[in-house]
XYZ file of C-alpha atoms in Angstrom:
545
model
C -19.660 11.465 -9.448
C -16.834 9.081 -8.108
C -13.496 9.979 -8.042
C -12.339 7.689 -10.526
C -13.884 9.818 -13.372
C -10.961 12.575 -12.443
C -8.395 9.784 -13.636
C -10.293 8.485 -16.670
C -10.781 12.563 -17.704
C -6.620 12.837 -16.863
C -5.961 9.805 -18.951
C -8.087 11.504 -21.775
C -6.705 14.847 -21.785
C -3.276 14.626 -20.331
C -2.321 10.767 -21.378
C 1.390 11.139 -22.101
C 2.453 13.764 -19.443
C 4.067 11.939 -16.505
C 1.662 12.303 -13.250
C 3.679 10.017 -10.779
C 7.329 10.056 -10.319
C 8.762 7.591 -7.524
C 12.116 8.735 -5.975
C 14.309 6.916 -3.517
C 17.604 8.530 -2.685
C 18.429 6.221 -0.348
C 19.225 3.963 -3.541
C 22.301 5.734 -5.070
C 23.156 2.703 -8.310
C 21.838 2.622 -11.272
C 19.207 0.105 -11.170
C 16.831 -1.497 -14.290
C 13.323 -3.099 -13.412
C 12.089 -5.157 -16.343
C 8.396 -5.115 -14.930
C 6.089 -4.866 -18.107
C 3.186 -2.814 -16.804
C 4.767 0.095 -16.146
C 6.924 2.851 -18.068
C 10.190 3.149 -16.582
C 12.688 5.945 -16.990
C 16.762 5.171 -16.359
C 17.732 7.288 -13.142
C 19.218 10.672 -13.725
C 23.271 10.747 -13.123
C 22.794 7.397 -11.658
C 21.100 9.055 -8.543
C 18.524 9.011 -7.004
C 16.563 5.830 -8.332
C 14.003 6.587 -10.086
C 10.510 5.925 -11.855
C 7.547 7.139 -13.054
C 4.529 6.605 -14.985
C 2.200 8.714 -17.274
C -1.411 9.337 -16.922
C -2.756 6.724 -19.683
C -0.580 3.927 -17.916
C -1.977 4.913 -14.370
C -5.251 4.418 -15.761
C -4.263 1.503 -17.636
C -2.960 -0.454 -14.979
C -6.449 0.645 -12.605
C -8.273 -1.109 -15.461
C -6.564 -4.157 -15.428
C -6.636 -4.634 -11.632
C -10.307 -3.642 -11.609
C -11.074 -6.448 -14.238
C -8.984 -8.508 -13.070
C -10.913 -8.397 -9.139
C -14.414 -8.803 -11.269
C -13.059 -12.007 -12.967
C -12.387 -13.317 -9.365
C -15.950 -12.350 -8.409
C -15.092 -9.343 -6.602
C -17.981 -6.385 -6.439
C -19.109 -3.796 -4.591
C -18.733 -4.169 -0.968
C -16.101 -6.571 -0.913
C -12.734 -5.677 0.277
C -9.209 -5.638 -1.022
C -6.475 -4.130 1.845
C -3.260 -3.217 0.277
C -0.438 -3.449 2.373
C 2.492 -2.039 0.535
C 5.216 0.585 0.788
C 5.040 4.017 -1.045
C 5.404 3.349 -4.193
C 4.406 3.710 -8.274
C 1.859 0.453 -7.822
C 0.175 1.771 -4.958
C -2.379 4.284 -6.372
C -2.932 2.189 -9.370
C -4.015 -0.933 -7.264
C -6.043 1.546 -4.905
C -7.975 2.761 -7.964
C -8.239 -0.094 -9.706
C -10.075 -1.500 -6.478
C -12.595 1.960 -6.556
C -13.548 0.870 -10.210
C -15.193 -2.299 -9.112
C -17.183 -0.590 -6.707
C -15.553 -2.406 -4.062
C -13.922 -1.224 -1.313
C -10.226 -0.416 -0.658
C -8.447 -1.192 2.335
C -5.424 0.643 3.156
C -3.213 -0.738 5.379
C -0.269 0.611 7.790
C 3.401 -0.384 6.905
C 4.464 -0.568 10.395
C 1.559 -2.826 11.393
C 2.718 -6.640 13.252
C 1.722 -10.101 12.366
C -1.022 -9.629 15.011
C -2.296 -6.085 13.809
C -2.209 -7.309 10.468
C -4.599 -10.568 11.374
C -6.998 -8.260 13.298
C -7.397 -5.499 10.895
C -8.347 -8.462 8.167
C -10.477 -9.874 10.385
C -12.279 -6.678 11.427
C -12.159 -5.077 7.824
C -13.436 -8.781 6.407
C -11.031 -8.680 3.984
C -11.411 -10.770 0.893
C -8.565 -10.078 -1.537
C -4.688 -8.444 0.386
C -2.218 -7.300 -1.845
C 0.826 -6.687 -0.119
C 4.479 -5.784 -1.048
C 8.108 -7.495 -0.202
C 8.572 -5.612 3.036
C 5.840 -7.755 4.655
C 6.617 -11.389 3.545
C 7.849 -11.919 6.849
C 5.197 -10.475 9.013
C 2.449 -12.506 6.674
C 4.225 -15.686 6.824
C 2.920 -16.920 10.810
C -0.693 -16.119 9.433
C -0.575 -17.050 5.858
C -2.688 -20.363 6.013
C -4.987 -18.511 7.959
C -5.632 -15.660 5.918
C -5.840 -17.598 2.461
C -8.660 -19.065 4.296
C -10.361 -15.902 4.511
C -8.940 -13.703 1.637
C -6.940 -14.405 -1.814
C -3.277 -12.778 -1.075
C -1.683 -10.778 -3.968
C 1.973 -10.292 -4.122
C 3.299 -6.727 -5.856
C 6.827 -6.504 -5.387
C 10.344 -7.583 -6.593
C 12.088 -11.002 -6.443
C 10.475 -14.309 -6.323
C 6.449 -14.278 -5.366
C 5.952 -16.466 -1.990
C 4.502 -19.948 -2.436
C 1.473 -18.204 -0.228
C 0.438 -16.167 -2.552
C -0.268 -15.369 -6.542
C 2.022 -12.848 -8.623
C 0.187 -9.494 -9.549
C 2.303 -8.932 -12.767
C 1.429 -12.530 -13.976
C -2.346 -11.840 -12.777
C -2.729 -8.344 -14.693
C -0.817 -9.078 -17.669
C -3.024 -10.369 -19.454
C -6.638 -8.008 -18.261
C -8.140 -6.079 -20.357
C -7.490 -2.204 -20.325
C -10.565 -0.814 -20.480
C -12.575 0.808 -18.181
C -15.067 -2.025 -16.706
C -17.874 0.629 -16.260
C -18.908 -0.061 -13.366
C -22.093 2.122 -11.786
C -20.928 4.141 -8.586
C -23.261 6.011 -6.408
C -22.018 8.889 -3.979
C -23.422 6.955 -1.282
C -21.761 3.628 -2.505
C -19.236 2.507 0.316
C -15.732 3.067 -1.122
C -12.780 2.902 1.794
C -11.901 1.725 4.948
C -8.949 3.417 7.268
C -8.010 2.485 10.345
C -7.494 4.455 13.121
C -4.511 5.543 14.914
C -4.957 2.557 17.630
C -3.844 4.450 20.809
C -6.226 3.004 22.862
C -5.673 -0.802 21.694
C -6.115 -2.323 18.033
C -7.452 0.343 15.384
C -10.981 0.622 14.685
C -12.232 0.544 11.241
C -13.312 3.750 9.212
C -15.908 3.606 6.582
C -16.563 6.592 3.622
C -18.725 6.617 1.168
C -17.808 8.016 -2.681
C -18.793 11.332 -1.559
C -16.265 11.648 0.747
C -13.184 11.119 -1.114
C -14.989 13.764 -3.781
C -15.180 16.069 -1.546
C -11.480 15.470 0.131
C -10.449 16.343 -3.536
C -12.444 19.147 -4.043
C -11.694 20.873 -0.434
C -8.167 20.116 -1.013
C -8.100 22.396 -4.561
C -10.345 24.969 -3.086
C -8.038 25.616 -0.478
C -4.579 25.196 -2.131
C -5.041 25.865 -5.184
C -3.519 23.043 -7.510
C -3.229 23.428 -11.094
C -2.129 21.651 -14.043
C 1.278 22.606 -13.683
C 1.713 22.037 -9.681
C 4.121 19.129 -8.795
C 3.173 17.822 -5.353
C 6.114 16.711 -3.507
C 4.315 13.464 -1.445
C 6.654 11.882 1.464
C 4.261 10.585 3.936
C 2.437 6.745 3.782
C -0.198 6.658 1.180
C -1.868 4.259 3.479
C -3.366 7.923 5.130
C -5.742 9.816 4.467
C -3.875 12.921 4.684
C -1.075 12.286 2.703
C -3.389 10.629 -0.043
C -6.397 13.437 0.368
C -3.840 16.236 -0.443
C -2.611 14.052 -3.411
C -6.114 14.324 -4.552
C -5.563 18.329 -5.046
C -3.463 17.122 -7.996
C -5.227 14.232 -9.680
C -8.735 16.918 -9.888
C -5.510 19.631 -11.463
C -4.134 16.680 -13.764
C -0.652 17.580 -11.798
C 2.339 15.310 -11.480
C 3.215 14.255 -8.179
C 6.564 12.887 -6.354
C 6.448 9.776 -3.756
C 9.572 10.610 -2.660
C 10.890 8.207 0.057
C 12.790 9.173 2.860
C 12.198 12.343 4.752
C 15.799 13.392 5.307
C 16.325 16.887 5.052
C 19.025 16.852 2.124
C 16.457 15.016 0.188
C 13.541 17.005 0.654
C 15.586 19.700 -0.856
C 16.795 18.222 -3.766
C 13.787 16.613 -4.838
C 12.123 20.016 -4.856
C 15.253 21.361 -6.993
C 15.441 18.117 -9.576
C 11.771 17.511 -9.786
C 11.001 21.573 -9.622
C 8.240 20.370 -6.938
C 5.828 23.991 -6.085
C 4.097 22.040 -3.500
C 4.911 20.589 -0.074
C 3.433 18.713 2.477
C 5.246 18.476 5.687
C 5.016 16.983 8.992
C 6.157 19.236 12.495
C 9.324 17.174 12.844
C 10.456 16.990 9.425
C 9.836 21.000 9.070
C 11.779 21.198 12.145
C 14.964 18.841 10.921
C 15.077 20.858 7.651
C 15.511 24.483 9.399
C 17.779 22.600 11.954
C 20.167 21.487 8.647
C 20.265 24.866 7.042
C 20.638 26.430 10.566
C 24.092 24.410 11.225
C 25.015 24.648 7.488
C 24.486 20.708 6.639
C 22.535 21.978 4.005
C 23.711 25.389 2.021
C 20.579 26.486 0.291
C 22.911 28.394 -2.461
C 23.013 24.955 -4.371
C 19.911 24.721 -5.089
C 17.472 26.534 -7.360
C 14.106 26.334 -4.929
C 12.452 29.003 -7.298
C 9.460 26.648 -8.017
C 8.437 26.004 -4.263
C 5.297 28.335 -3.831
C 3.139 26.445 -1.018
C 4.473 24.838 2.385
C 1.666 23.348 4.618
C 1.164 21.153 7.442
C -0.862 18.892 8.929
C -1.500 15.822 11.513
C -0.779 17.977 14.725
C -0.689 21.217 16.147
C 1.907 23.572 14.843
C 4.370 25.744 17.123
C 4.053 28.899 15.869
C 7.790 29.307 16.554
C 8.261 27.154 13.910
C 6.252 28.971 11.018
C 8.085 32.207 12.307
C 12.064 30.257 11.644
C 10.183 28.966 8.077
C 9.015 32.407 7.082
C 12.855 33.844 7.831
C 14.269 31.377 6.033
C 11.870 31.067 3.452
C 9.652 34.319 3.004
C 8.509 34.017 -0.301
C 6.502 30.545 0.668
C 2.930 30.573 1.105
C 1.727 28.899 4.606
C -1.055 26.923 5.358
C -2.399 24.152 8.416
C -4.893 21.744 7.619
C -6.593 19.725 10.521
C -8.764 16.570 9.720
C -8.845 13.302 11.315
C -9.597 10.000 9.197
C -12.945 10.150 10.369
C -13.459 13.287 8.364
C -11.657 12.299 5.470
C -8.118 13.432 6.162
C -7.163 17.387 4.900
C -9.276 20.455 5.877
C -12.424 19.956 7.535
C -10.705 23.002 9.546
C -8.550 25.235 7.426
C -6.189 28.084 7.884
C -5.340 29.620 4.326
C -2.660 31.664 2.939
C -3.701 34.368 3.447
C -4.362 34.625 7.294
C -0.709 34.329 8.159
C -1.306 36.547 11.022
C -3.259 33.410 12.902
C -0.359 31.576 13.095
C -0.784 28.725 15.714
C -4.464 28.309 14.897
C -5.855 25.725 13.087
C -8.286 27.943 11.248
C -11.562 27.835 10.308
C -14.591 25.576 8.815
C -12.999 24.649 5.562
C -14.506 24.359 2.194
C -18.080 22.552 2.580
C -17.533 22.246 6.368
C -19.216 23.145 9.372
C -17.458 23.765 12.868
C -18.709 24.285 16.698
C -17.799 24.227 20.260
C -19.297 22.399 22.613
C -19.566 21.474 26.287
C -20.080 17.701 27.842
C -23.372 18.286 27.792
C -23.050 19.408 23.946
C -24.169 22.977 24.141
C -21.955 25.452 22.395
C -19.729 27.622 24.450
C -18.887 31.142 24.436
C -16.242 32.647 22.118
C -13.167 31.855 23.888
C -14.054 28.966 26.558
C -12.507 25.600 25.788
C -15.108 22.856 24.959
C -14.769 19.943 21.863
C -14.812 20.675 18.332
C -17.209 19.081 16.553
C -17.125 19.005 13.006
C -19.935 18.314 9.746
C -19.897 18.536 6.318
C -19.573 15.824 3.328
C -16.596 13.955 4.247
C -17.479 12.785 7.634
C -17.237 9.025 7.680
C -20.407 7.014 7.454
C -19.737 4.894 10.652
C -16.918 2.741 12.467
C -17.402 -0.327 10.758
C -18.680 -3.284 12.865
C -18.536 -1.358 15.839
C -22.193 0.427 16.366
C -21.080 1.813 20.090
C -17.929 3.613 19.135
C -19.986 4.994 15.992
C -23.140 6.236 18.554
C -19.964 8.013 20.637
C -18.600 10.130 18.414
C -21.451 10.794 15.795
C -24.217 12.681 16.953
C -26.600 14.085 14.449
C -24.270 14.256 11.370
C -21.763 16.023 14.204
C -18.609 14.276 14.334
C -17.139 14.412 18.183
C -13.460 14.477 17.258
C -12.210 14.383 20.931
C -9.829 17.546 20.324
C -10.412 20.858 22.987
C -10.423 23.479 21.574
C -11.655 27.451 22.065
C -12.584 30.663 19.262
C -11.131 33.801 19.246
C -12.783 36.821 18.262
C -12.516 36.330 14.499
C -13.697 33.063 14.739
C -10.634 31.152 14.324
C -10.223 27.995 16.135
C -6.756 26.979 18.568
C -6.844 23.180 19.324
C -5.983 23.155 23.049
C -5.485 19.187 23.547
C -6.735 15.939 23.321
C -9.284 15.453 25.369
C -7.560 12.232 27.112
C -4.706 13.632 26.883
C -6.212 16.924 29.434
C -4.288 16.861 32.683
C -6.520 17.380 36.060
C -3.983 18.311 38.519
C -5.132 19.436 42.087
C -8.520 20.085 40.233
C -7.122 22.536 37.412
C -7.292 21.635 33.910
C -3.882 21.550 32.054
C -3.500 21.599 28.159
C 0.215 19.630 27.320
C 0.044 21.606 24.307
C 0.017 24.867 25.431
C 3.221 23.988 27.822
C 4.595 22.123 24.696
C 4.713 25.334 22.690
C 5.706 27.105 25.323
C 9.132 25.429 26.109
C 9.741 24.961 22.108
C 10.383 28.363 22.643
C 14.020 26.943 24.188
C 16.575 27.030 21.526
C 17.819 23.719 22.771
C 15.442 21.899 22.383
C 14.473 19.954 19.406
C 11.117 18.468 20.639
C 9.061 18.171 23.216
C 6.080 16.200 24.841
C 3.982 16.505 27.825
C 2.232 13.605 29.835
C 0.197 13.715 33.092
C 2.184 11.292 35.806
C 0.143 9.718 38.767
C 0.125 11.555 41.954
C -0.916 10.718 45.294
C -1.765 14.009 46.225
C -2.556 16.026 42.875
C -3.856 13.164 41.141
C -1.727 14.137 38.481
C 1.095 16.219 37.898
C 2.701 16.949 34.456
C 5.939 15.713 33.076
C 8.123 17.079 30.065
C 9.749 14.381 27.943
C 12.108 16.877 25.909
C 14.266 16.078 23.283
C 17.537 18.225 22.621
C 19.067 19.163 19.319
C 22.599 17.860 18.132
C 25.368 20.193 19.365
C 23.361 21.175 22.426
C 22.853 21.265 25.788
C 20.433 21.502 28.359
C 19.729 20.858 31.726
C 16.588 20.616 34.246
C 17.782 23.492 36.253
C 17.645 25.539 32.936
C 13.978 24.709 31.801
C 12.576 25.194 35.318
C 14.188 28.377 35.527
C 12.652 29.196 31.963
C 9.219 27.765 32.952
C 8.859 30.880 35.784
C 7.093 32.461 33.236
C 4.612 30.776 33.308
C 1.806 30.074 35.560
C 2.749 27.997 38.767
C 0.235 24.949 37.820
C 1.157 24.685 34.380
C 4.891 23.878 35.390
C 6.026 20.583 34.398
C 6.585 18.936 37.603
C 9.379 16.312 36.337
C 11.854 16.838 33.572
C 12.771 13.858 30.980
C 15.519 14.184 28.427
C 14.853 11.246 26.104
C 13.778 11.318 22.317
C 10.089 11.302 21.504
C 8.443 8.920 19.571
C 6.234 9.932 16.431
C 4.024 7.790 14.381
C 4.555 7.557 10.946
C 1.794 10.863 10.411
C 4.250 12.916 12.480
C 1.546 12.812 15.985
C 3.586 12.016 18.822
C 3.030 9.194 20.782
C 1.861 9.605 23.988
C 0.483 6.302 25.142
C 3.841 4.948 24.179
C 5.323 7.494 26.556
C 2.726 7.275 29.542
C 3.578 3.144 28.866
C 7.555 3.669 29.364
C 7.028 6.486 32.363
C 3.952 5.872 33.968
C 1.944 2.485 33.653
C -0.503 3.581 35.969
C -1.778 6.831 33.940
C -1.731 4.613 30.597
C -4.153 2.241 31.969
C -6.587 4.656 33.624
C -6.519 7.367 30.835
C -7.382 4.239 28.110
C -10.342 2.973 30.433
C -11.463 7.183 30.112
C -11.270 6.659 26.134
C-alpha cells in the first residue's frame, strides 16, 4: 500500500477540515496572495501571516501536479527534486510526484550553486521545481541544467525566463487521481546525506519505507485525528517530514511554522492549540533559556493543549529533559534516533513512558531490529561500546550510484550507521559517539559526547562541542569549543577546575569560547569546526570515513 492512499482516504473522509496551516511570524502586515490553487485564509489580527489549506485541496493540487508530470512523459523512476522553502506547496508537489510513481527528490535550502549542480547530476534529475529563494543560486547553472532537467518555478513575483510557471502549468490539470499502480518495492525517494565528508551521497527508499516511517511514527506517538503537529524544521528531511507522517495516517492538521525563535514557538502552540512538538537540542535549549530570564512569561499563554515534546537528530543532555520536565511537568517526553538511511524517526525509540532512561536513545522501535557489534561485526557484551546496527522495513534500498559506499554500510539487511554505542541492563541503548568523530589520545578511546554532557552541566554555558586536535605526542588531544549564554560569564580557569571531576584523559586539553555551528537538523558541525581549528585532523579523520 503506498502512502499516497492515506491522503486520498483523508481527502475522502476529512475533505473540508484544514490539515496544513503555514505560519510566518517573521511577516507581521497583512498580506493577500491571489494564487488560485490554493484556499487562503486573511491573517488573524494582522499577525502572524498566515495560510492554510484543507484536505480535498491538498489532494487536489497532488493530482494536478501528478498529471501534469505524466503529460510531460514523466513515470516511474524518473526524478523530480524540489528545492523550495517550508511552505503550503511543498507537500502537495512532493505527493503529487509519489502519484506518478516517480521519484521525489528533496533538496536542502542551504545547498550552493555547486551542491545544487552535483546533487542533479548524481540524483539524474529530470524535472526541479524550486522556489524564489534560489533564483540566484540556479542562475550560473541554468543553461546547464535545462539541458538535463525541465525547471519548475513555485513561488511569488515574476517566473525567471529559465524556467516555466507552476500555477500556469497546473491550472489547467485535471484533479483526479491518475491511478497510477505502486508496488511496496517501487523506488519512491531520494535524500541526500548530511555531506560531512565532501558532497552528499544519494539515498534511495522504496514505498515501503515511507509506510512504515508513518506507521512507526503513530505507534510510538500516538497521533490522532485531533493532534495538531507543530512542524518547524526543513521538510526537505526525513525527520521532520517522517514525524509529519504520524498526522497524515491520524487525518491531523499540522503547522509549518517558520522561524524557530522561542516567542514563536510559544505562540503558535497557544493560537494554533498545537498538542504536538518536535524540537531540536538547541531550540529546546533557547526556549527554557527565554522563560528562565523572563523574555518569555508563560502566564500569557494558554499551553493547555501541548501533551507531547520529543526530540530528535542528536543526542540529548539529559540536563536538558530534567530543566523541561520543571518547567513543563505535565508534557510527555520522548527521543527518536534514525538517520536518512533508515528512513528518518524511530528505528531506535525511547517512549513516554520510560522517562527514567533519560539520556538514552531507547530501544528497537516499532518493526525494528537493533545490535551491537565489534569491527569484526560480532555482538558485544551488555555494556561494551561497539556500532549499532540497525534492520527493519525502512532501511534504505542502497546509496544510489554509488555500489561501494552501499557494500560499507549494508551488510545483510544490517544497516552500519557509524554511531558507538553500548546496552545497559534493560536493554536500552546510549549512543556514545560517532565513530569518526572517537578521539584516540595516548591510545585511550574518548567519546566527545560523554565530555559534552558532562560540561552542559555548567550553568554558563549554552552549548558545547568537542573535537580531537593533532598532537605530536598523544596523537590527539581533545578540545572544547563552548558557547556561553547571554548575561554570562565564563572563563578557562573555571571549566578546568570543573572538569577535575572527571577522569584525567577525558579532560579537554584546550578551551575555545566561540559559538557552534548547527546544521539546519540541529547536529552540530564538527568538520566545520575541526576545518576552522585544526586542518590537519579534518583531513585525516575524512580519509578514515
Amino acid at each position: 500500500m503506498p502512502i499516497t492512499d492515506f491522503l486520498e482516504r483523508n481527502s475522502e473522509l476529512y475533505g473540508d477540515e484544514v490539515c496544513l496551516v503555514e505560519l510566518n511570524p517573521e511577516i507581521q502586515e497583512k498580506r493577500y496572495v491571489t494564487w488560485k490553487e490554493f484556499s487562503l485564509t486573511e491573517p488573524k489580527r494582522s499577525a502572524p501571516f498566515r495560510r492554510e489549506i484543507t484536505w480535498s485541496v491538498f489532494n487536489e493540487k497532488a493530482n494536478r501536479f501528478a498529471n501534469l508530470l505524466i503529460s510531460r512523459g514523466i513515470g516511474k523512476d524518473d526524478k523530480v527534486a524540489i528545492l523550495m522553502m517550508n511552505c503550503l506547496e511543498w507537500l502537495p508537489i512532493y505527493f503529487g510526484v509519489l502519484k506518478t510513481g516517480a521519484i521525489a527528490v528533496p533538496f536542502n535550502f542551504r545547498y550552493d550553486t555547486d551542491e545544487i549542480d552535483y546533487c542533479a547530476e548524481l540524483a539524474e534529475v529530470d524535472i526541479m521545481v524550486f522556489g524564489s529563494a534560489f533564483i540566484g543560486r540556479l542562475e550560473p547553472i541554468a543553461d546547464k541544467l535545462s539541458k538535463q532537467c525541465m525547471l519548475i518555478y513555485s513561488g511569488e513575483g515574476t517566473c525567471p525566463s529559465f524556467a516555466e510557471n507552476y500555477i500556469d502549468l497546473t491550472a489547467n490539470e485535471s484533479s483526479q487521481n491518475p491511478n497510477i499502480e505502486i508496488k511496496d518495492s517501487d523506488n519512491a525517494a531520494i535524500y541526500f546525506s548530511s555531506g560531512t565528508t565532501g558532497f552528499p551521497k544519494a539515498i534511495l527508499h522504496n514505498h515501503e519505507s515511507l509506510m512504515h516511517s508513518a506507521k512507526c511514527e503513530q505507534a510510538h506517538h500516538g497521533q490522532t485525528h485531533d493532534d495538531v503537529f507543530l512542524c518547524i524544521p526543513p521538510l526537505y528531511h526525513t525527520g521532520a517530514k517522517m514525524h509529519w507522517f504520524g498526522s497524515l495516517i491520524s487525518g491531523g492538521k499540522a503547522v509549518l511554522l517558520k522561524g524557530t525563535k522561542p516567542e514563536y514557538v510559544i505562540q503558535a502552540v497557544h493560537n494554533e492549540r498545537c498538542t504536538i512538538v518536535w524540537l531540536l537540542v538547541p531550540w529546546a535549549q533557547d526556549i527554557l533559556d527565554d522563560i528562565d530570564s523572563g523574555k518569555i512569561d508563560l502566564a500569557k499563554y494558554d499551553l493547555s493543549c501541548w501533551r507531547l515534546m520529543h526530540i530528535g537528530a542528536q543526542p540529548v543532555p539529559p540536563s536538558l529533559i530534567k530543566r523541561w520536565k520543571k518547567v513543563f511537568p505535565k508534557h510527555d517526553y520522548d527521543t527518536n534516533y534514525g538517520l536518512s538511511e533508515s528512513i528518518g524517526p524511530g528505528c531506535v525509540h525511547l517512549g513516554v513512558e520510560n522517562i527514567n532512561k533519560v539520556g538514552a536513545i531507547g530501544v528497537a522501535g516499532y518493526g525494528w531490529q537493533t545490535k551491537i557489534v565489534d569491527t569484526e561485526g560480532n555482538e558485544v557484551k551488555q555494556g561494551e561500546i561497539g556500532e549499532l546496527c540497525v534492520k527493519g522495513p525502512g532501511v534504505m534500498t542502497c546509496y544510489y550510484r554509488n555500489e561501494e559506499a552501499t557494500n560499507e554500510c549494508l551488510k545483510d539487511g544490517w544497516l552500519f550507521t557509524g554511531d558507538m554505542a553500548k546496552q545497559d541492563e534493560d536493554g536500552f541503548i546510549f549512543l556514545v559517539d560517532r565513530k569518526k568523530d572517537v578521539i584516540i589520545s595516548g591510545g585511550e578511546n574518548i567519546y566527545p559526547v560523554q565530555i559534552e554532557d558532562f560540561l552542559r552541566q555548567m550553568d554558563a554555558i549554552k552549548d558545547v562541542a568537542v573535537i580531537g586536535m593533532p598532537d605530536h605526542r598523544l596523537g590527539e588531544i581533545s578540545a572544547a569549543i563552548i558557547e556561553i549564554k547571554d548575561g554570562y560569564t565564563l572563563t578557562e580557569d573555571e571549566v578546568n577546575e570543573f572538569c577535575l571531576k572527571i577522569a584525567r584523559y577525558k579532560r579537554p586539553r584546550k578551551i575555545i569560547f566561540a559559538d557552534i555551528p548547527r546544521n539546519p537538523t540541529g547536529k552540530i558541525e564538527k568538520p566545520v569546526l575541526r576545518k576552522m581549528y585544526c586542518v590537519d585532523n579534518l583531513v585525516e579523520k575524512e580519509n578514515e570515513s
